[in-house]
Short mmCIF file of N, CA and C in Angstrom, two decimals:
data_model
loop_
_atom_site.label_atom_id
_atom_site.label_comp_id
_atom_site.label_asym_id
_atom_site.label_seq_id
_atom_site.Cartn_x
_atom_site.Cartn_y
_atom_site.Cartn_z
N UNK A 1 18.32 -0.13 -4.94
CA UNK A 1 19.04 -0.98 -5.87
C UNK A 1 18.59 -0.64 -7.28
N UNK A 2 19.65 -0.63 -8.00
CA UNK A 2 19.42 -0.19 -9.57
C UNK A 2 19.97 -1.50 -10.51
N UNK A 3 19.21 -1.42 -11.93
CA UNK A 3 19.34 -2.48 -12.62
C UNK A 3 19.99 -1.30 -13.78
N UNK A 4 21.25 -2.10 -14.23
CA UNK A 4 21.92 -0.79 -14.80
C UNK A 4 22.87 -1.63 -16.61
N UNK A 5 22.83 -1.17 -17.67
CA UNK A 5 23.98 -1.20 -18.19
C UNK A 5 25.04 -1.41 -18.08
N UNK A 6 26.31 -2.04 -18.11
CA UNK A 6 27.72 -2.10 -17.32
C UNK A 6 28.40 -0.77 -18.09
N UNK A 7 29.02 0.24 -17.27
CA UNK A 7 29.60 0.99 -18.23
C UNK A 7 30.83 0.96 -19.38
N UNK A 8 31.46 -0.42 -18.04
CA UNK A 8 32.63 -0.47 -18.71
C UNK A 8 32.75 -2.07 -18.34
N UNK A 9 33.58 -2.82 -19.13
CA UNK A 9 33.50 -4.30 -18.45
C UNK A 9 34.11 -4.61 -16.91
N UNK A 10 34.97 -3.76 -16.74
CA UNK A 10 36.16 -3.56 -15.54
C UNK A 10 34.64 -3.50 -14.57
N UNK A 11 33.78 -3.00 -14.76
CA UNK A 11 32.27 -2.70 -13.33
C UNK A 11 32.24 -3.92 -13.08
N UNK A 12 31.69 -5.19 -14.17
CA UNK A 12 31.23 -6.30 -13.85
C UNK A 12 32.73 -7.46 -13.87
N UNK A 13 33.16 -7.28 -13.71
CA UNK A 13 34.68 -8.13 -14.16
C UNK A 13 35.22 -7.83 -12.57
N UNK A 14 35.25 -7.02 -11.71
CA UNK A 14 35.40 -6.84 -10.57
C UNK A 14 34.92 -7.80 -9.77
N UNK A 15 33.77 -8.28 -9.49
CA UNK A 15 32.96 -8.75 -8.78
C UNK A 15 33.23 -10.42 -8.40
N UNK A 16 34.03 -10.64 -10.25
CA UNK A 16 33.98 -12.25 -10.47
C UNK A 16 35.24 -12.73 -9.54
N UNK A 17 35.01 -14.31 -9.52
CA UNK A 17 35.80 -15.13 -8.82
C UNK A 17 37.29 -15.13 -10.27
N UNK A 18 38.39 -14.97 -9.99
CA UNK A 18 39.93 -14.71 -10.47
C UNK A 18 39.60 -15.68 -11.67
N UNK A 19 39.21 -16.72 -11.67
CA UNK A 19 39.22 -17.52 -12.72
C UNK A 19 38.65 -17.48 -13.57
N UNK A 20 37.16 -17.04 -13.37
CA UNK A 20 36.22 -16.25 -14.29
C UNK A 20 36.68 -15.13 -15.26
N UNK A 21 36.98 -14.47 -14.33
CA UNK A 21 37.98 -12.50 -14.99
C UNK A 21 38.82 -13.13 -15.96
N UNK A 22 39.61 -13.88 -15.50
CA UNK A 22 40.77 -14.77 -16.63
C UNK A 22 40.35 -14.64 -17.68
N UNK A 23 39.80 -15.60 -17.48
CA UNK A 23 38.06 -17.03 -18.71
C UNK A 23 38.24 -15.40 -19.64
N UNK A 24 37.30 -14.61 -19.06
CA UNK A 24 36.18 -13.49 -19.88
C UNK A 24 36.80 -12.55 -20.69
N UNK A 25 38.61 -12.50 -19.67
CA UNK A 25 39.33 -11.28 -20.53
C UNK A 25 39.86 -11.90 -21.74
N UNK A 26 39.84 -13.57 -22.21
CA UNK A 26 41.07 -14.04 -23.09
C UNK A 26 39.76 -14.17 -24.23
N UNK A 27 38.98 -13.44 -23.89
CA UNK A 27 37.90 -13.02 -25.33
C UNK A 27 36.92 -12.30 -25.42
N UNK A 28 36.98 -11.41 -24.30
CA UNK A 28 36.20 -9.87 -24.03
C UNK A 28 36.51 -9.36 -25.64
N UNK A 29 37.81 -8.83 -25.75
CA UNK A 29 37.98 -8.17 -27.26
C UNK A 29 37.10 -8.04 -28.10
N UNK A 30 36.92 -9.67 -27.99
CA UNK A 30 35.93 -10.09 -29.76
C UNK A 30 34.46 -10.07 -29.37
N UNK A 31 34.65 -10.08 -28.37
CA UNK A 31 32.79 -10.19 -28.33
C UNK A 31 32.07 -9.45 -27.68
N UNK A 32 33.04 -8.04 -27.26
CA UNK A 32 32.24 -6.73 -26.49
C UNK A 32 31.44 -6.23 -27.18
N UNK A 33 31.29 -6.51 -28.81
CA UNK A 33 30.40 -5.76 -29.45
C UNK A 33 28.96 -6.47 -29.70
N UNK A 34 29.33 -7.69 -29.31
CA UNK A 34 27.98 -8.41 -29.46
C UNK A 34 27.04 -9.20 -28.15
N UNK A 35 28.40 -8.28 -26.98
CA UNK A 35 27.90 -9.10 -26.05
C UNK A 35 27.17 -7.80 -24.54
N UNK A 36 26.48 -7.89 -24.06
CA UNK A 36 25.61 -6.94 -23.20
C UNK A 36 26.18 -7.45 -21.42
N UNK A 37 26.16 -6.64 -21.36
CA UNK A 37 26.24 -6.22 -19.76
C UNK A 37 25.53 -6.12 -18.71
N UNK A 38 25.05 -6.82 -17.97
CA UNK A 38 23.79 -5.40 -17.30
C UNK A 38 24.34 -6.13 -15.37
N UNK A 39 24.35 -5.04 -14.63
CA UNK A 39 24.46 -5.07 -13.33
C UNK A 39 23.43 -4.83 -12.44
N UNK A 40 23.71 -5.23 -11.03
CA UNK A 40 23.08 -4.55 -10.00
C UNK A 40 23.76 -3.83 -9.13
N UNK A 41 22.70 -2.54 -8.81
CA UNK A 41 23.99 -1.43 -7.98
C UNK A 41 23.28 -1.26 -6.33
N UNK A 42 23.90 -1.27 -5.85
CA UNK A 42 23.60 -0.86 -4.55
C UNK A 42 24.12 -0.27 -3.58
N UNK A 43 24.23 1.10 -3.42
CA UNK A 43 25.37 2.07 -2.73
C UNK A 43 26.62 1.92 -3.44
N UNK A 44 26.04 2.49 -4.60
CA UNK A 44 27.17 2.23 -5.86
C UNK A 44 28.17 1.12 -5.72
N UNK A 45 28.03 0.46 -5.31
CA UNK A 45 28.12 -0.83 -5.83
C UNK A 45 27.73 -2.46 -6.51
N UNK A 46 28.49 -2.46 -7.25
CA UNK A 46 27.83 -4.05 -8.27
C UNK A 46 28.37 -4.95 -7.28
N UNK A 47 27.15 -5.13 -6.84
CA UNK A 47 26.45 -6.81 -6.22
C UNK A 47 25.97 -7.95 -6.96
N UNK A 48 25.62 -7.58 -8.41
CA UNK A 48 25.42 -8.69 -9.05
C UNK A 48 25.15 -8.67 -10.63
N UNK A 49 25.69 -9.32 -11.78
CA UNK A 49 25.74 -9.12 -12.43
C UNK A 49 25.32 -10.55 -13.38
N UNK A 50 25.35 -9.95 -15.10
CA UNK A 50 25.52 -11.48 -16.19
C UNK A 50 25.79 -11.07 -17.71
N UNK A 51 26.30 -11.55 -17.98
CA UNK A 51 26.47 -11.51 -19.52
C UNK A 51 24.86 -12.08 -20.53
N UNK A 52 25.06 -10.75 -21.51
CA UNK A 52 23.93 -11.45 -22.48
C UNK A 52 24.61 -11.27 -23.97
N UNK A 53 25.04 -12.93 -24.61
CA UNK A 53 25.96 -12.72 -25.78
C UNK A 53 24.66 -13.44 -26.58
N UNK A 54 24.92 -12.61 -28.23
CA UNK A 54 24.24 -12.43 -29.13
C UNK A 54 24.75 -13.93 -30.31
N UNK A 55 25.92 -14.04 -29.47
CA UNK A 55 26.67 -15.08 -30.95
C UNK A 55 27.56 -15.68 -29.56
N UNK A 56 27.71 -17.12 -29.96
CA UNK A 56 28.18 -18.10 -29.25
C UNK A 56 29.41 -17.90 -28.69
N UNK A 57 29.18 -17.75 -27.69
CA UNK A 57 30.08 -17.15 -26.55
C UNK A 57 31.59 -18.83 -26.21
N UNK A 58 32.69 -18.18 -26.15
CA UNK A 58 34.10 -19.46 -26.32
C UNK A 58 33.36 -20.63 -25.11
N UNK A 59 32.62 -20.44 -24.05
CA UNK A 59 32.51 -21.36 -23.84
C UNK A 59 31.41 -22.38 -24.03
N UNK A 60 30.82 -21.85 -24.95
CA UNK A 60 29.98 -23.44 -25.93
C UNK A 60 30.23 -23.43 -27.32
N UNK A 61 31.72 -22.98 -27.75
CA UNK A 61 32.06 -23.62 -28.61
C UNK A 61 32.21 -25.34 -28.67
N UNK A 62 31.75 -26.06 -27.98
CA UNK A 62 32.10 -27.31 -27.97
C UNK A 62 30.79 -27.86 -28.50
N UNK A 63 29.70 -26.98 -28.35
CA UNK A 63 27.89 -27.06 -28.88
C UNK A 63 27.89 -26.41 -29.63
N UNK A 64 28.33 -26.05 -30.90
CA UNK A 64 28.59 -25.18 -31.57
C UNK A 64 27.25 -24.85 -32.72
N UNK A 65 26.58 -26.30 -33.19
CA UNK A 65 25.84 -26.59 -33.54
C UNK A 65 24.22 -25.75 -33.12
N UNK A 66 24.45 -26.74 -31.56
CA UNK A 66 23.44 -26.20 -30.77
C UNK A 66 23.19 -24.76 -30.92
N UNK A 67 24.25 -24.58 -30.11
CA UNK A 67 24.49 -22.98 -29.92
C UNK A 67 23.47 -22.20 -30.99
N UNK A 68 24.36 -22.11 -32.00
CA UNK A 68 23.58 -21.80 -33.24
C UNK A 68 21.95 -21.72 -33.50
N UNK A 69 21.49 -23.19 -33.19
CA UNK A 69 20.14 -23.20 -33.37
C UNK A 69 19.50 -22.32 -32.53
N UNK A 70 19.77 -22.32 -31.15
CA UNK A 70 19.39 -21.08 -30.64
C UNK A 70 19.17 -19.54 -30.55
N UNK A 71 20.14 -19.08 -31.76
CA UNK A 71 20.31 -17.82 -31.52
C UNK A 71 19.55 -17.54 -32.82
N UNK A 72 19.74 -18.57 -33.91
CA UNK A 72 18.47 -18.55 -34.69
C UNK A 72 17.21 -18.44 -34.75
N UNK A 73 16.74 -19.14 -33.71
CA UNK A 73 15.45 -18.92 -33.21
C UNK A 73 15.13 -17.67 -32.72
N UNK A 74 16.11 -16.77 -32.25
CA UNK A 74 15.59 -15.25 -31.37
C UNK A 74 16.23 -15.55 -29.94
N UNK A 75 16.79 -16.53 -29.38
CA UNK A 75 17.16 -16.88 -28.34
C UNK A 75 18.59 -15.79 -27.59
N UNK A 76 18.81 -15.19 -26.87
CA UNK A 76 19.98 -15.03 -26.62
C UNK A 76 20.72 -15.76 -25.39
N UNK A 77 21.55 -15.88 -25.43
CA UNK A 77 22.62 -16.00 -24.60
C UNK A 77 23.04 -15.90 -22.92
N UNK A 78 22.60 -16.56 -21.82
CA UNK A 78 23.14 -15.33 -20.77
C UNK A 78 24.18 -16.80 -20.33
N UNK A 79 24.96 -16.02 -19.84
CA UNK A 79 26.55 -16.46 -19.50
C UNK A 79 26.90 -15.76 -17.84
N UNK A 80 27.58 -16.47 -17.01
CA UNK A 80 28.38 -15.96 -16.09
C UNK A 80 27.65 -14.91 -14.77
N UNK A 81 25.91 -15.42 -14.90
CA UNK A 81 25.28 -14.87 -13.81
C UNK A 81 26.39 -14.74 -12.70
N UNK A 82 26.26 -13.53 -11.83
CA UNK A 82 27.29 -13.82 -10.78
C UNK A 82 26.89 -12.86 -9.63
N UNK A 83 26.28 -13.50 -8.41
CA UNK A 83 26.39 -12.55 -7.02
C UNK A 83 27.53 -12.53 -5.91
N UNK A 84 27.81 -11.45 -5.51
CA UNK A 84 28.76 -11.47 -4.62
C UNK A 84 28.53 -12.33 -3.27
N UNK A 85 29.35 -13.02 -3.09
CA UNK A 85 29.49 -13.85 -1.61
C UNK A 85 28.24 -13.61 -0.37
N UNK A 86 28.83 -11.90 -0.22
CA UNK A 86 28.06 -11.18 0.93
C UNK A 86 26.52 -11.21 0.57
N UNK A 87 26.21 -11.03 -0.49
CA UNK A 87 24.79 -10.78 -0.99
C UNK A 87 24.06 -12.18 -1.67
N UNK A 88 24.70 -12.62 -1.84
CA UNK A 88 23.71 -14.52 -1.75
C UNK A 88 22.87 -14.86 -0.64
N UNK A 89 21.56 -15.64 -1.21
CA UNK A 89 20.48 -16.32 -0.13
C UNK A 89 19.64 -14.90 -0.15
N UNK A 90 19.76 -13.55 -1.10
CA UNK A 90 18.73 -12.75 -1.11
C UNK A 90 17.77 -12.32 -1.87
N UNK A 91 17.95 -13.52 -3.21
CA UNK A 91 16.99 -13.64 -4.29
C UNK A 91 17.77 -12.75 -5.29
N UNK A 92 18.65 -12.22 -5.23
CA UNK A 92 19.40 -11.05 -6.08
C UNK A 92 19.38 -11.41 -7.52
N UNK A 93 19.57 -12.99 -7.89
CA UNK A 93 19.70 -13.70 -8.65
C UNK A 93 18.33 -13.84 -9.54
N UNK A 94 17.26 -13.80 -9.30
CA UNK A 94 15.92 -13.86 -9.71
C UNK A 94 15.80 -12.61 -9.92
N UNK A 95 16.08 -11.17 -9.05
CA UNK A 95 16.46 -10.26 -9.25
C UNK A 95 16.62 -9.29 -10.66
N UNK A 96 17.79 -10.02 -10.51
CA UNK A 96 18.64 -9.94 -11.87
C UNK A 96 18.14 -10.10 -13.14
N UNK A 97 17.71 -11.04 -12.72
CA UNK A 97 16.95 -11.75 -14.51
C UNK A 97 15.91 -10.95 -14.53
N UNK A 98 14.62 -10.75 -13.29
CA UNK A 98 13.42 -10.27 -13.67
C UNK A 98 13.67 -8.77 -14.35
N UNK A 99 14.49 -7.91 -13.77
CA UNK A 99 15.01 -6.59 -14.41
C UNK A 99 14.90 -7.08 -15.79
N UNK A 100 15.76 -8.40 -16.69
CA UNK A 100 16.42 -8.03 -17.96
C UNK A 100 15.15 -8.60 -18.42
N UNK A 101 14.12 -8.90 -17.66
CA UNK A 101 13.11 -9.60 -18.63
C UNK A 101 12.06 -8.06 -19.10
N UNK A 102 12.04 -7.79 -17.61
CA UNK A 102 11.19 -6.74 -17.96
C UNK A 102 11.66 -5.53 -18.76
N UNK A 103 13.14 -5.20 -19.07
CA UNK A 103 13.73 -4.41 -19.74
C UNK A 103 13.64 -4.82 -21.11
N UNK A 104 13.35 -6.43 -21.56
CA UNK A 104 13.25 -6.78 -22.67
C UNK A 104 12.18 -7.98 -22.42
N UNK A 105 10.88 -7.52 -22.78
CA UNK A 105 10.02 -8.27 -22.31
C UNK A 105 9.39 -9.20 -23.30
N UNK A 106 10.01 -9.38 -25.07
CA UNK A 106 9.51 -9.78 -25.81
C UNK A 106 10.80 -11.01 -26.07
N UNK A 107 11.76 -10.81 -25.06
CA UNK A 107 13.26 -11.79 -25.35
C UNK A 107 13.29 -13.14 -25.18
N UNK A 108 13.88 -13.98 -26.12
CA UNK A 108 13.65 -15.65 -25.49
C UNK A 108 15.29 -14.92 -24.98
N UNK A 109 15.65 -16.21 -23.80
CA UNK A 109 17.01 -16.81 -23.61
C UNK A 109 17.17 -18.31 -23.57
N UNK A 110 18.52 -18.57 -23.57
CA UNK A 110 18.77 -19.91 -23.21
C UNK A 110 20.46 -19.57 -22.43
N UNK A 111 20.54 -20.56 -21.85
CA UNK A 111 21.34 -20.81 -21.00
C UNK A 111 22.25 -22.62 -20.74
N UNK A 112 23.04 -22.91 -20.60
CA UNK A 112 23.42 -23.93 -19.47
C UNK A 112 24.27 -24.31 -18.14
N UNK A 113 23.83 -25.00 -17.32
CA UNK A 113 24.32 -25.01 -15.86
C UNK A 113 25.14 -26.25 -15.87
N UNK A 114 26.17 -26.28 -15.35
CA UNK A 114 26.90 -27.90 -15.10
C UNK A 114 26.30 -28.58 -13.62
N UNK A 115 25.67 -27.74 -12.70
CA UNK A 115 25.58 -27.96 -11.46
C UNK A 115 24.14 -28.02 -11.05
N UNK A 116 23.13 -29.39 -10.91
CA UNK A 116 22.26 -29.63 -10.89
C UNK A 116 21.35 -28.49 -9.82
N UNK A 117 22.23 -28.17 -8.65
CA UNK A 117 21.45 -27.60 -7.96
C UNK A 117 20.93 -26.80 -8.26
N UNK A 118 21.69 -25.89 -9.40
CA UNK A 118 20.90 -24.61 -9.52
C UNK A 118 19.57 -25.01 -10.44
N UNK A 119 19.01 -26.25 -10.94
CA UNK A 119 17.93 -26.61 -11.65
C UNK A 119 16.30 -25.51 -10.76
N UNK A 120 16.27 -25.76 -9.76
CA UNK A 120 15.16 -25.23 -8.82
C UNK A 120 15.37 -23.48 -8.95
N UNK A 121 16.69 -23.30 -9.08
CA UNK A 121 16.55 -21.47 -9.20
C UNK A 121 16.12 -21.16 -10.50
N UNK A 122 16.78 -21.85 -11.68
CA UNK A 122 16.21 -21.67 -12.77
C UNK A 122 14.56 -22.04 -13.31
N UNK A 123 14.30 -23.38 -12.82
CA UNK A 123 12.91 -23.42 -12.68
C UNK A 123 11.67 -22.69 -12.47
N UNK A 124 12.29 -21.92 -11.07
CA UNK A 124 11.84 -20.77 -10.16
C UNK A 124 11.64 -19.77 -11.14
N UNK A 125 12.55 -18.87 -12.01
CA UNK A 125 12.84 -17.93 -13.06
C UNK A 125 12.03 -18.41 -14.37
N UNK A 126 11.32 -19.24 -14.33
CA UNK A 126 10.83 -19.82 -15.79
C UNK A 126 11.12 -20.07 -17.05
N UNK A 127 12.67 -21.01 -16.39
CA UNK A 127 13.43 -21.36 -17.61
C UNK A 127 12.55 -22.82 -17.76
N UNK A 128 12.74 -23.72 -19.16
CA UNK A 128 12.55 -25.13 -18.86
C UNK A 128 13.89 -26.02 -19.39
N UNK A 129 14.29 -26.95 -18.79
CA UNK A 129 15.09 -27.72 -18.69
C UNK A 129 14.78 -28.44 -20.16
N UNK A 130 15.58 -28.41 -21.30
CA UNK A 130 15.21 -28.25 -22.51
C UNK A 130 16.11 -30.32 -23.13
N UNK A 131 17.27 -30.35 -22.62
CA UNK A 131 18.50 -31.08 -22.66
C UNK A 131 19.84 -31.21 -22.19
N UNK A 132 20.39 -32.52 -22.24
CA UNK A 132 21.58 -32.32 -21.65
C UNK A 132 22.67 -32.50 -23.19
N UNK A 133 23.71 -31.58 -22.91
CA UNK A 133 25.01 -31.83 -23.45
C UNK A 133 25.90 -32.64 -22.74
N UNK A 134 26.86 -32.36 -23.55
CA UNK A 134 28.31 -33.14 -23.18
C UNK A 134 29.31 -32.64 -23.24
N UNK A 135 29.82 -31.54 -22.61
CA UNK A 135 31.61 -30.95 -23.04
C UNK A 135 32.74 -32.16 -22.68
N UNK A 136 32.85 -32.56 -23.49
CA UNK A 136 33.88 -34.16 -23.18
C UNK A 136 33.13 -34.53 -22.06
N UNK A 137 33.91 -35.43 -21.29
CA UNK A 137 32.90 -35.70 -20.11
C UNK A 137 31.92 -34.95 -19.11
N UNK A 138 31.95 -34.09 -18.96
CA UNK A 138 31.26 -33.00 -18.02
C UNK A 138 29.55 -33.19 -19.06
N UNK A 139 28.69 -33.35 -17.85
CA UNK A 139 27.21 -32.99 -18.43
C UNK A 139 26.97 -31.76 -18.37
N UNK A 140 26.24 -30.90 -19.24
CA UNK A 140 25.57 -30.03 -18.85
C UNK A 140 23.76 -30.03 -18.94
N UNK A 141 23.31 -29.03 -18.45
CA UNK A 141 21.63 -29.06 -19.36
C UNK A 141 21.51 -27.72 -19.48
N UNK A 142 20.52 -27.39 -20.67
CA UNK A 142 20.28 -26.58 -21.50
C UNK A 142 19.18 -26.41 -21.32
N UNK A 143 18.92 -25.19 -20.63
CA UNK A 143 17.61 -24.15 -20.05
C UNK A 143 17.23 -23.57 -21.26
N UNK A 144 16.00 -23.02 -21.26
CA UNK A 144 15.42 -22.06 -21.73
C UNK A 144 14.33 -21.47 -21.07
N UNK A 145 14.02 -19.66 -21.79
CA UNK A 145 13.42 -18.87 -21.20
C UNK A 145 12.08 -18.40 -22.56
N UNK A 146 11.01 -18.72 -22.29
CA UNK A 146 10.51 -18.20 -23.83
C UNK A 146 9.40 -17.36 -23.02
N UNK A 147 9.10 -15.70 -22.63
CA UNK A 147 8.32 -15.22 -22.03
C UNK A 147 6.62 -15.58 -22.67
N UNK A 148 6.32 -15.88 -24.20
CA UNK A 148 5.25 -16.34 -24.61
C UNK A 148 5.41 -17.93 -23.77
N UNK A 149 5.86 -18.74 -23.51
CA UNK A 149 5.47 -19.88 -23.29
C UNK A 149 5.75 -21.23 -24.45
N UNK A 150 5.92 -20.61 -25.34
CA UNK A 150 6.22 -21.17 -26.71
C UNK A 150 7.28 -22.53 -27.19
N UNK A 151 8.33 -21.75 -26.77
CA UNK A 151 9.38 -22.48 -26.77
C UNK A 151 9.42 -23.26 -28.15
#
């Protein structure tokens, strides 16, 4: 298994659930230049992938504020973690991240989840559960990753 660059967005845009691909293509355009790629390959194929955007990605324009403060700080972005069906329950996901940490080992991130469960995977990865938002009604919470500890 290889931790790879996306070459092209079509590598990692494959993988996603139809609604996602939608979501990503109605503003790929504007933000391919600020936004990173990186996959997992395995018998040449991407099994798992995530976005790492540099500048506030359309879907937390609604935290726009927030957003901001974060990327100020040194924080980036990851968006749209995603493992394939077949390859879930194999850590791929922890995986994933540990590659981009160790590929960038001086990087904060931040993140948010709408779906409590995944609190324990992110935990696991050494994000900390920072706050919750509000996209109109929907909660979210707002992870972070600071490899110093800092935060």
């Amino acid at each position: 298994m290889t931790f790879e660059p996306c070459l092209n967005n079509e590598q990692f845009l494959k993988i996603l659930p139809e609604d996602w691909k939608e979501y990503i293509l109605t503003f790929w355009k504007d933000f391919k230049s600020t936004t990173a790629c990186y996959v997992l390959i395995e018998d040449k194929k991407v099994i798992a992938g995530g976005l790492v955007f540099s500048k506030c990605p359309p879907d937390m324009f609604y935290a726009i504020n927030e957003s901001n403060k974060w990327f100020e700080k040194g924080y980036l972005y990851l968006g749209f973690i995603f493992v394939i069906e077949e390859k879930r329950h194999q850590n791929l996901g922890s995986i994933w991240l540990n590659h981009l940490k160790a590929k960038f080992p001086n990087q904060k991130y931040w993140l948010t989840i709408e779906d409590l469960k995944l609190d324990s995977f992110y935990v696991k990865n050494d994000f900390r559960k920072v706050k919750s938002l509000f996209n109109e009604d929907q909660e979210e919470w707002l992870y972070v990753f600071d490899p110093k500890g800092l935060m």
